Coordinates of C-alpha atoms and ligand atoms in Angstrom, one line a residue:
M115 CA 0.0 0.0 0.0
S116 CA 3.1 2.3 0.0
K117 CA 2.3 5.4 -2.0
N118 CA 4.6 7.9 -3.6
H119 CA 1.9 10.6 -3.7
S120 CA -0.2 12.3 -1.1
E121 CA -3.9 11.6 -0.7
V122 CA -6.7 13.9 0.3
K123 CA -9.2 12.3 2.7
K124 CA -12.4 13.5 4.3
C125 CA -12.5 13.3 8.1
Q126 CA -15.1 10.9 9.4
S127 CA -15.8 13.2 12.3
C128 CA -15.7 16.9 11.2
Q129 CA -16.0 16.2 7.4
K130 CA -13.1 18.5 6.6
E131 CA -10.4 17.4 4.2
F132 CA -7.0 16.4 5.3
T133 CA -3.9 15.2 3.5
V134 CA -2.0 12.0 4.1
E135 CA 1.6 12.5 2.9
P136 CA 3.7 9.7 1.3
E137 CA 5.9 9.6 4.4
D138 CA 2.8 9.1 6.5
F139 CA 1.8 6.1 4.4
E140 CA 5.3 4.8 4.8
F141 CA 5.0 5.1 8.6
Y142 CA 1.6 3.4 8.7
E143 CA 3.0 0.6 6.6
N144 CA 6.0 0.2 8.8
I145 CA 3.9 -0.2 12.0
K146 CA 1.2 -2.1 10.1
V147 CA -1.8 0.1 10.6
P148 CA -4.3 1.5 8.1
A149 CA -4.3 5.2 7.3
P150 CA -6.5 7.2 9.7
T151 CA -10.1 8.2 8.9
F152 CA -10.1 11.2 11.4
C153 CA -8.2 14.4 10.6
P154 CA -5.2 15.3 12.8
E155 CA -7.3 17.8 14.9
C156 CA -10.1 15.3 15.5
R157 CA -7.5 12.7 16.4
L158 CA -5.9 15.1 18.9
Q159 CA -9.3 15.9 20.5
R160 CA -10.1 12.2 20.7
R161 CA -6.8 11.4 22.4
L162 CA -7.0 14.3 24.8
S163 CA -10.6 13.3 25.8
W164 CA -9.0 10.2 27.5
R165 CA -7.0 12.3 29.8
N166 CA -8.3 13.9 33.0
E167 CA -5.3 15.8 34.4
I168 CA -6.7 18.5 36.7
T169 CA -10.2 17.5 37.9
L170 CA -9.9 15.9 41.3
H171 CA -12.6 14.4 43.4
H172 CA -12.8 13.0 46.9
R173 CA -14.0 9.4 46.9
K174 CA -13.5 6.1 48.7
C175 CA -11.0 3.4 47.8
D176 CA -13.1 0.4 46.6
L177 CA -10.8 -2.0 48.4
C178 CA -9.8 -0.4 51.8
G179 CA -12.6 2.1 52.0
E180 CA -10.4 5.0 52.9
T181 CA -11.1 8.4 51.5
M182 CA -8.7 9.5 48.8
I183 CA -8.3 12.0 46.0
S184 CA -9.1 10.6 42.5
I185 CA -9.6 11.6 38.9
Y186 CA -12.7 9.4 39.0
H187 CA -15.7 10.8 40.9
Q188 CA -17.5 8.7 43.4
D189 CA -20.4 7.8 41.2
S190 CA -18.4 6.9 38.1
P191 CA -18.9 3.3 37.2
Y192 CA -15.2 2.4 37.6
K193 CA -13.6 0.4 40.4
V194 CA -10.9 2.6 41.8
Y195 CA -8.2 1.8 44.3
C196 CA -5.8 3.9 46.3
H197 CA -2.1 3.6 45.5
K198 CA -1.5 1.3 48.4
C199 CA -4.2 -1.1 47.4
W200 CA -3.6 -1.0 43.7
Y201 CA 0.1 -1.8 44.0
S202 CA -0.6 -4.5 46.6
D203 CA -1.1 -8.3 46.2
K204 CA -4.6 -8.0 47.7
W205 CA -6.1 -8.4 44.2
D206 CA -5.3 -10.6 41.3
I207 CA -5.6 -9.3 37.8
S208 CA -6.2 -12.8 36.4
K209 CA -9.6 -12.7 38.0
Y210 CA -10.4 -9.7 35.8
A211 CA -10.1 -11.3 32.3
L212 CA -12.5 -11.8 29.5
D213 CA -12.8 -14.4 26.8
Y214 CA -12.9 -12.6 23.5
D215 CA -16.5 -12.7 22.2
F216 CA -16.6 -12.6 18.4
T217 CA -20.2 -11.6 18.4
K218 CA -19.5 -8.2 20.0
S219 CA -17.4 -5.3 18.9
F220 CA -13.9 -5.0 20.4
F221 CA -14.5 -1.6 21.9
Q222 CA -17.7 -2.7 23.6
Q223 CA -15.8 -5.6 25.3
F224 CA -12.9 -3.2 26.2
V225 CA -15.4 -1.0 28.1
E226 CA -16.9 -4.0 29.9
L227 CA -13.5 -5.0 31.1
H228 CA -12.6 -1.4 31.9
Q229 CA -15.5 -1.1 34.3
K230 CA -14.5 -4.3 36.1
V231 CA -10.7 -4.0 36.5
P232 CA -9.4 -1.9 39.4
Q233 CA -8.1 1.6 38.3
L234 CA -5.5 3.6 40.0
N235 CA -7.0 6.7 41.8
L236 CA -4.5 9.0 40.2
M237 CA -0.8 9.2 39.3
N238 CA 1.3 10.5 42.1
W239 CA 4.6 8.8 43.0
N240 CA 7.1 9.4 45.7
S241 CA 5.7 12.7 46.9
V242 CA 5.7 14.1 50.4
N243 CA 2.7 16.1 51.8
S244 CA 1.4 16.6 48.2
E245 CA -1.7 14.5 47.9
Y246 CA -3.6 16.9 45.6
T247 CA -1.3 16.4 42.7
N248 CA -1.8 14.3 39.6
L249 CA 0.6 13.0 36.9
A250 CA 3.2 14.0 39.4
A251 CA 6.2 12.6 41.1
E252 CA 8.8 13.5 43.7
N253 CA 7.1 16.7 44.9
K254 CA 7.3 18.0 48.5
N255 CA 4.8 20.3 50.2
C256 CA 3.0 21.0 46.9
Y257 CA -0.7 21.6 46.3
L258 CA -2.7 21.3 43.1
L259 CA 0.1 20.6 40.7
F260 CA -0.4 18.7 37.5
E261 CA 2.1 17.1 35.1
S262 CA 4.8 18.3 37.5
S263 CA 7.7 16.7 39.2
H264 CA 10.6 17.5 41.6
N265 CA 9.1 20.6 43.1
E266 CA 9.0 22.0 46.6
N267 CA 6.5 24.4 48.1
C268 CA 4.7 25.0 44.9
S269 CA 0.9 25.4 44.3
Y270 CA -1.5 25.7 41.4
G271 CA 1.0 24.6 38.8
Y272 CA 0.8 22.9 35.4
W273 CA 4.0 21.4 33.8
L274 CA 6.2 22.8 36.6
Q275 CA 9.5 21.0 37.0
E276 CA 12.4 21.2 39.5
S277 CA 11.1 24.5 41.0
R278 CA 10.6 26.0 44.4
D279 CA 8.2 28.4 45.9
C280 CA 6.3 29.1 42.7
L281 CA 2.6 29.8 42.5
D282 CA 0.2 29.9 39.5
C283 CA 2.9 28.9 37.0
S284 CA 2.7 26.7 33.9
F285 CA 5.5 25.3 31.8
V286 CA 8.1 26.6 34.2
N287 CA 11.4 24.8 34.8
K288 CA 14.1 25.2 37.4
S289 CA 12.8 28.4 38.8
E290 CA 12.1 30.0 42.2
Q291 CA 9.7 32.5 43.6
C292 CA 7.8 33.0 40.4
Y293 CA 4.1 34.0 40.1
E294 CA 1.6 34.0 37.3
T295 CA 4.3 33.1 34.8
I296 CA 4.1 30.7 31.8
I297 CA 6.9 29.2 29.8
A298 CA 10.0 30.1 31.7
R299 CA 13.3 28.5 32.6
S300 CA 15.8 29.4 35.3
C301 CA 14.0 32.4 36.6
Y302 CA 14.0 33.9 40.0
N303 CA 11.3 36.2 41.5
I304 CA 9.5 37.1 38.3
S305 CA 5.7 37.6 37.9
Y306 CA 3.1 38.2 35.3
S307 CA 5.6 37.1 32.6
N308 CA 5.9 34.6 29.8
E309 CA 8.4 33.0 27.5
S310 CA 11.5 34.3 29.4
N311 CA 14.7 32.6 30.5
N312 CA 17.4 33.4 33.1
C313 CA 15.5 36.5 34.3
M314 CA 15.2 37.8 37.9
N315 CA 13.5 40.4 40.0
S316 CA 11.2 41.5 37.2
M317 CA 7.5 41.9 36.4
F318 CA 5.6 41.8 33.1
L319 CA 8.3 40.3 30.8
R320 CA 7.8 38.7 27.4
N321 CA 10.5 37.0 25.4
C322 CA 13.3 38.3 27.5
N323 CA 16.5 36.5 28.3
D324 CA 19.1 37.2 30.9
C325 CA 17.4 40.3 32.3
S326 CA 17.1 41.6 35.9
D327 CA 15.2 44.4 37.5
C328 CA 13.0 45.1 34.5
Y329 CA 9.3 46.0 34.2
G330 CA 7.0 45.7 31.2
C331 CA 9.7 44.6 28.7
V332 CA 9.6 42.6 25.5
N333 CA 12.4 41.0 23.5
L334 CA 15.3 42.2 25.7
R335 CA 18.6 40.5 26.2
H336 CA 21.1 41.1 29.0
K337 CA 19.4 44.2 30.4
K338 CA 18.9 45.8 33.7
Y339 CA 16.7 48.7 35.0
H340 CA 14.4 48.8 31.9
I341 CA 10.8 49.9 31.9
F342 CA 8.8 49.4 28.7
N343 CA 12.1 48.6 27.0
K344 CA 13.7 52.0 28.0
Q345 CA 16.8 52.3 30.1
Y346 CA 16.6 54.1 33.4
S347 CA 19.1 54.8 36.2
R348 CA 18.8 52.6 39.2
E349 CA 17.2 55.4 41.3
E350 CA 14.7 56.3 38.6
Y351 CA 13.8 52.6 38.1
E352 CA 13.2 52.0 41.8
K353 CA 11.1 55.1 42.1
I354 CA 8.8 54.1 39.2
L355 CA 8.7 50.5 40.3
K356 CA 7.5 51.7 43.8
E357 CA 4.7 53.7 42.1
K358 CA 3.7 50.6 40.1
K359 CA 3.6 48.5 43.3
E360 CA 1.5 51.1 45.0
E361 CA -0.9 50.9 42.1
I362 CA -1.2 47.1 42.7
K363 CA -1.9 47.7 46.4
K364 CA -4.7 50.2 45.4
G365 CA -6.3 47.4 43.4
N366 CA -5.2 48.5 40.0
L367 CA -3.5 45.3 38.9
A368 CA -6.0 44.8 36.0
K369 CA -5.1 48.3 34.7
L370 CA -1.3 47.5 34.8
K371 CA -2.0 44.2 33.0
K372 CA -3.8 46.1 30.3
E373 CA -1.1 48.7 30.0
F374 CA 1.5 46.0 29.4
E375 CA -0.7 44.1 26.9
D376 CA -1.2 47.3 24.9
F377 CA 2.6 47.8 24.8
A378 CA 3.4 44.1 24.1
V379 CA 1.0 43.8 21.2
K380 CA 2.9 46.5 19.3
Q381 CA 6.2 44.6 19.5
F382 CA 7.5 42.1 17.0
Y383 CA 7.5 38.3 17.6
K384 CA 9.5 35.4 16.3
Y385 CA 7.3 33.2 14.1
A386 CA 7.8 30.3 16.6
S387 CA 9.7 29.5 19.7
I388 CA 12.2 27.1 18.0
H389 CA 15.7 26.5 19.1
N390 CA 18.2 24.1 17.5
A391 CA 15.6 22.5 15.2
V392 CA 16.5 20.8 11.9
N393 CA 13.8 20.5 9.3
S394 CA 11.0 20.9 11.8
S395 CA 7.7 22.8 12.2
G396 CA 5.6 23.6 15.2
N397 CA 6.0 25.7 18.4
Y398 CA 8.1 25.4 21.6
L399 CA 10.6 23.1 20.0
S400 CA 14.2 22.5 21.1
N401 CA 16.9 20.1 20.0
V402 CA 14.7 18.4 17.4
K403 CA 15.2 16.9 14.0
D404 CA 12.5 16.1 11.4
C405 CA 9.6 16.8 13.7
H406 CA 6.5 18.3 12.1
F407 CA 3.3 19.7 13.6
C408 CA 4.9 19.2 17.0
F409 CA 4.3 21.4 20.1
H410 CA 6.2 21.5 23.3
T411 CA 8.8 19.0 22.0
S412 CA 12.4 18.6 23.0
S413 CA 15.1 16.0 22.3
A414 CA 13.0 14.2 19.6
E415 CA 13.6 12.9 16.1
N416 CA 11.2 12.0 13.3
C417 CA 7.9 12.8 15.1
K418 CA 4.7 14.1 13.7
Y419 CA 1.5 15.5 15.2
G420 CA 3.0 15.5 18.7
Y421 CA 2.1 17.5 21.8
H422 CA 4.4 17.3 24.7
I423 CA 7.2 15.0 23.6
L424 CA 10.3 15.0 25.6
R425 CA 13.7 13.4 26.2
D426 CA 14.8 10.9 23.6
S427 CA 11.7 10.1 21.5
K428 CA 11.9 9.0 18.0
D429 CA 9.7 7.7 15.1
N430 CA 6.3 8.6 16.7
M431 CA 3.1 9.9 15.3
D432 CA -0.1 11.2 16.9
V433 CA 1.2 11.3 20.4
S434 CA 0.4 13.4 23.5
T435 CA 2.8 13.4 26.4
I436 CA 5.4 10.8 25.7
G437 CA 9.1 10.6 26.5
Y438 CA 12.1 9.3 28.4
G439 CA 12.9 6.8 25.7
S440 CA 9.8 6.2 23.6
E441 CA 10.0 4.9 20.1
R442 CA 7.5 3.9 17.5
I443 CA 4.5 5.1 19.5
Y444 CA 1.3 5.8 17.5
E445 CA -2.0 7.3 18.6
S446 CA -1.2 7.2 22.3
T447 CA -1.3 9.5 25.3
N448 CA 0.8 9.3 28.4
V449 CA 3.2 6.6 27.3
A450 CA 6.7 7.0 28.7
I451 CA 9.9 5.7 30.2
N452 CA 11.5 3.0 28.0
V453 CA 8.6 2.1 25.7
F454 CA 8.7 0.7 22.2
G455 CA 5.9 -0.1 19.8
V456 CA 2.8 1.1 21.6
K457 CA -0.2 1.7 19.5
F458 CA -3.5 3.1 20.8
G459 CA -2.2 3.3 24.4
V460 CA -3.2 5.3 27.4
L461 CA -1.2 5.7 30.6
N462 CA 1.3 2.9 29.8
I463 CA 4.2 4.1 31.8
G464 CA 7.4 2.2 32.3
S465 CA 9.1 -0.5 30.2
N466 CA 6.5 -1.6 27.7
R467 CA 6.9 -3.2 24.3
D468 CA 4.4 -4.0 21.6
L469 CA 1.1 -3.1 23.3
E470 CA -2.1 -2.3 21.4
Y471 CA -5.3 -0.8 22.8
S472 CA -4.0 -1.0 26.4
F473 CA -4.7 1.2 29.4
L474 CA -2.6 1.6 32.6
C475 CA -0.2 -1.2 31.8
S476 CA 3.5 -1.4 32.8
S477 CA 6.6 -3.6 32.4
S478 CA 4.7 -5.7 29.9
S479 CA 4.9 -6.8 26.3
N480 CA 2.6 -8.2 23.6
L481 CA -0.7 -7.1 25.1
F482 CA -3.9 -6.4 23.2
G483 CA -6.9 -4.7 24.9
C484 CA -5.4 -5.1 28.4
I485 CA -6.1 -2.9 31.4
S486 CA -4.1 -2.5 34.7
A487 CA -1.7 -5.3 33.7
Q488 CA 1.8 -5.3 35.2
K489 CA 4.6 -7.7 34.2
K490 CA 2.4 -9.6 31.7
E491 CA 2.8 -10.9 28.2
Y492 CA 0.7 -12.4 25.5
C493 CA -2.7 -11.3 27.1
I494 CA -5.9 -10.3 25.3
L495 CA -8.5 -8.5 27.4
N496 CA -6.3 -9.5 30.4
K497 CA -6.6 -13.2 29.5
Q498 CA -3.4 -15.2 29.2
Y499 CA -2.6 -17.0 26.0
S500 CA 0.4 -18.9 24.8
K501 CA 2.7 -17.0 22.4
E502 CA 1.4 -18.9 19.3
E503 CA -2.3 -18.5 20.3
Y504 CA -1.7 -14.8 21.1
F505 CA -0.5 -13.9 17.6
K506 CA -3.2 -16.0 15.9
M507 CA -6.0 -14.5 18.1
V508 CA -4.7 -10.9 17.5
E509 CA -4.9 -11.4 13.7
K510 CA -8.4 -12.8 14.0
I511 CA -9.5 -10.0 16.2
K512 CA -8.2 -7.3 13.9
K513 CA -10.2 -8.9 11.0
Q514 CA -13.3 -9.1 13.2
M515 CA -12.8 -5.4 14.2
N516 CA -13.0 -4.5 10.5
K517 CA -16.1 -6.7 9.9
M518 CA -17.9 -5.6 13.1
P519 CA -16.7 -2.1 13.9
Y520 CA -17.9 -0.2 16.9
I521 CA -20.4 2.5 15.7
D522 CA -20.8 5.6 17.9
K523 CA -23.9 7.7 18.5
Q524 CA -23.0 9.9 15.5
G525 CA -22.5 6.9 13.2
R526 CA -18.7 7.1 13.1
E527 CA -17.1 3.7 12.6
Y528 CA -14.2 2.4 14.6
K529 CA -12.4 -0.4 12.9
Y530 CA -8.9 -1.6 13.7
G531 CA -6.6 1.4 13.5
E532 CA -8.8 3.9 15.3
F533 CA -8.0 5.2 18.7
F534 CA -10.6 4.6 21.4
P535 CA -13.9 6.3 20.7
L536 CA -14.3 9.6 22.5
E537 CA -17.8 8.7 23.8
L538 CA -16.2 5.7 25.6
S539 CA -13.8 7.8 27.6
P540 CA -13.9 7.0 31.3
F541 CA -14.0 10.8 32.0
P542 CA -16.7 13.4 31.4
Y543 CA -15.7 15.6 28.5
N544 CA -15.5 18.8 30.6
E545 CA -13.1 17.1 33.0
T546 CA -10.6 16.2 30.3
I547 CA -7.9 18.2 28.7
A548 CA -9.8 18.0 25.4
Q549 CA -12.0 20.8 26.8
Q550 CA -9.0 23.1 27.1
H551 CA -8.2 22.8 23.4
F552 CA -11.6 22.0 21.9
L553 CA -14.0 23.9 24.0
L554 CA -17.6 22.6 24.0
T555 CA -20.7 23.7 25.9
K556 CA -22.6 21.1 27.8
K557 CA -25.3 21.1 25.0
G558 CA -22.6 20.8 22.3
A559 CA -20.9 17.9 24.0
E560 CA -24.1 16.0 24.7
S561 CA -25.3 16.5 21.1
E562 CA -22.0 14.8 20.0
G563 CA -22.7 11.9 22.4
Y564 CA -20.0 12.8 24.9
S565 CA -20.6 12.7 28.7
W566 CA -20.6 15.8 30.8
K567 CA -20.5 16.3 34.6
D568 CA -22.2 19.2 36.2
R569 CA -20.5 20.7 39.2
E570 CA -21.9 19.2 42.3
K571 CA -23.9 21.5 44.5
R572 CA -21.7 22.3 47.4
N573 CA -23.1 23.0 50.8
Y574 CA -21.2 26.2 51.5
E575 CA -22.1 29.8 51.5
I576 CA -19.9 32.5 50.0
T577 CA -18.6 34.4 52.9
L578 CA -16.5 37.0 51.0
K579 CA -17.9 38.8 48.0
N580 CA -15.4 39.4 45.3
K581 CA -15.7 43.2 45.6
D582 CA -14.9 43.0 49.3
I583 CA -11.5 41.2 48.8
P584 CA -8.9 43.6 50.4
D585 CA -6.6 45.2 47.7
D586 CA -3.5 45.5 49.9
I587 CA -2.1 42.2 51.2
K588 CA -1.1 44.1 54.4
D589 CA -4.8 44.3 55.2
V590 CA -5.2 40.6 55.1
D591 CA -4.7 38.4 58.2
N592 CA -5.2 34.7 58.9
S593 CA -8.9 35.0 59.2
I594 CA -8.9 34.9 55.3
L595 CA -8.2 31.2 55.5
K596 CA -11.7 30.6 56.8
E597 CA -13.4 32.6 54.1
V598 CA -15.2 31.1 51.1
I599 CA -14.4 33.7 48.4
E600 CA -16.5 34.4 45.3
C601 CA -14.7 33.9 41.9
A602 CA -14.8 37.0 39.7
T603 CA -15.7 35.1 36.5
P604 CA -19.2 36.2 35.4
K605 CA -21.8 33.4 35.7
N606 CA -22.4 33.0 32.0
E607 CA -18.6 32.3 31.4
R608 CA -18.2 29.8 34.2
E609 CA -19.0 26.7 32.2
S610 CA -16.1 27.2 29.8
T611 CA -13.5 27.5 32.5
N612 CA -14.9 24.7 34.8
C613 CA -15.1 27.5 37.3
T614 CA -15.6 26.3 40.9
E615 CA -17.6 29.6 41.7
A616 CA -15.9 30.0 45.0
F617 CA -12.4 29.3 46.4
K618 CA -10.4 29.3 49.5
I619 CA -6.9 30.5 50.3
V620 CA -4.5 27.8 51.8
P621 CA -1.9 28.7 54.5
Q622 CA 1.2 28.3 52.3
E623 CA -0.5 30.4 49.6
L624 CA -1.2 33.2 52.0
E625 CA 2.4 33.1 53.2
F626 CA 3.6 33.4 49.6
Y627 CA 1.5 36.5 48.9
K628 CA 2.7 38.1 52.1
K629 CA 6.3 37.3 51.4
M630 CA 6.1 38.4 47.8
N631 CA 3.9 41.4 48.6
L632 CA 1.3 40.3 46.1
P633 CA -2.5 40.9 46.2
L634 CA -4.9 38.0 46.8
P635 CA -6.2 36.4 43.6
R636 CA -9.7 37.4 42.3
Y637 CA -10.4 34.1 40.5
C638 CA -10.7 30.5 41.4
P639 CA -7.7 28.2 40.6
N640 CA -9.5 26.7 37.5
C641 CA -10.2 30.1 36.1
R642 CA -6.6 31.2 36.7
H643 CA -5.3 28.0 35.0
H644 CA -7.6 28.8 32.0
Q645 CA -6.4 32.4 31.8
R646 CA -2.7 31.4 31.8
L647 CA -3.2 28.9 29.1
K648 CA -4.8 31.6 26.9
H649 CA -1.5 33.3 26.8
R650 CA -0.1 30.4 24.9
N651 CA -0.7 30.2 21.1
P652 CA -3.0 27.5 19.9
L653 CA -1.8 24.1 18.6
K654 CA -2.3 25.2 15.0
L655 CA 0.0 26.2 12.2
Y656 CA -0.7 28.9 9.5
K657 CA 1.5 29.5 6.4
R658 CA 2.6 33.1 6.5
T659 CA 5.3 35.5 5.2
C660 CA 7.7 37.5 7.3
M661 CA 6.2 41.0 8.0
K662 CA 9.6 42.8 7.9
E663 CA 9.6 45.1 4.9
G664 CA 11.5 43.6 2.0
C665 CA 11.7 40.1 3.5
N666 CA 9.7 37.4 1.8
T667 CA 10.6 34.5 4.0
E668 CA 7.8 32.0 4.5
F669 CA 7.2 30.0 7.6
E670 CA 4.6 28.1 9.5
T671 CA 3.4 29.9 12.6
T672 CA 0.9 29.6 15.4
Y673 CA 0.1 33.3 14.9
A674 CA -3.2 33.3 12.9
P675 CA -3.1 35.8 10.0
D676 CA -5.7 38.0 11.7
R677 CA -3.8 38.5 14.9
P678 CA -2.4 42.0 15.6
E679 CA 1.2 41.0 16.4
I680 CA 4.0 41.8 14.0
V681 CA 5.6 38.4 13.1
Y682 CA 9.1 38.0 11.9
C683 CA 11.2 35.2 10.5
E684 CA 14.2 33.9 12.5
K685 CA 16.7 36.1 10.7
C686 CA 14.7 39.3 10.9
Y687 CA 13.9 38.6 14.6
Q688 CA 17.5 38.1 15.5
E689 CA 18.5 41.3 13.7
E690 CA 16.0 43.4 15.6
V691 CA 16.3 41.9 19.1
V692 CA 18.5 43.9 21.4
Ligands
ZN850 ZN1 -11.8 16.2 11.7
ZN851 ZN1 -7.2 1.5 49.4
ZN852 ZN1 -13.7 30.6 38.7
ZN853 ZN1 12.2 38.1 7.7

């Protein structure tokens, strides 16, 4: 089936056309899968709908009965165990196996098995005093961190690594005392900033490197005492900074944010954040070769349609969050640490080889349709087969999947080669990361056949109205810890941010605001998370031309053509940056 020309296909889901390139066909042939029937965007949405990262619930462990934090809510139809029970020998996976039934679709049987086999409450390894963290490891004294590891005293973070004393930060590495910052590395004491490295003691930075004591600056290198990109003496700088800080204390933070946005939008931008990339396209790329349509990708080679690929990954397609030695992974999410040949996998972390359609499996090889399996081989729907039987059965099942595909509520067909149907996700759509990138209303999601979970009615009363939050942190004492504070997001916008409507301040958070002299937040953590992610460009590429006069360099950029920013090619950007 190898083709030397591209082919235009119509997406089964959104009906838009998409192109399968000759090298894509080559990849599919290599790993023995048919070409996809969903377009790349619908494939991404489908994969992300199988990931609940940040929605946590209190529920009981179905084995020991203890209350725990979980990504599955109490009334979800899944059996969920705490870490202690799930990793214990108190249950036996061989009791949770199904004989393959050739009269039913594969996906139907997978769901039946899924609802029987014990699930892990969430992913949190080797952490100390950090129980409200998911997809997390080695954190100490952390609260509400997601996709984050090796941090200390950090709260409300997403993709935060090796950092200390940071709050409300996303995609931040090796930093300390940062606040409301996204995409930063090796920074100290910076706030309201993004895409900056090696900066310290600064506020409102964008695309700055190696700067200190700067306020409201864009595209600066090795600078000190700059305000809105202008040099000041140390005395002048300190005087103006003091005035700005007084403004914040008077409750004018929103005004300062707007003042910076108005300045920043008039500056020029590099078409993409790409460093040391050979023959590659996407955004937030570093040390990559032959990677296309990849976002947040580093140390990778020959990958396509990837989102969050890190550390030694090669020959992968349609992947979300893979790394630490992952090779030949296709249509999978959260597959990492020494894995090879995983197709249609979810949460298969640690030493896996040749898995298909498997969920939460580790240290295993040659599994098909398995769930929660550890150290297993040659299993189908968790049932053990001999090596010879296994390969025979798998071939037979693939044929049956094509003859008897799963058909979803919208009439989309899922034969062998499709990722798990979105409507069979174990998580409500609005609790998954798909909602962050492909925003749907409750009505919209339900009309597509996706599940939705309304916020539970809480039995609390709001004790502090948003307008009554003190502006100056000096006017706040420990009594704030008892208050139930109203979120500032208007009622009609709350559905889209998964707003919790009210929030509390935790002790280490209050300590942080006091120490950093920052005002209390006005929004709940979910709304803050949503606002931070809005500062990141979408996972889409547009063909555009450099806007510098006289330059006709073409590039692929995440800046849509109708955006107001001035966008330059690499060369023009480097020439202008000072
Ligand atoms: Zn589509
Ligand atoms: Zn338990
Ligand atoms: Zn909110
Ligand atoms: Zn140019």
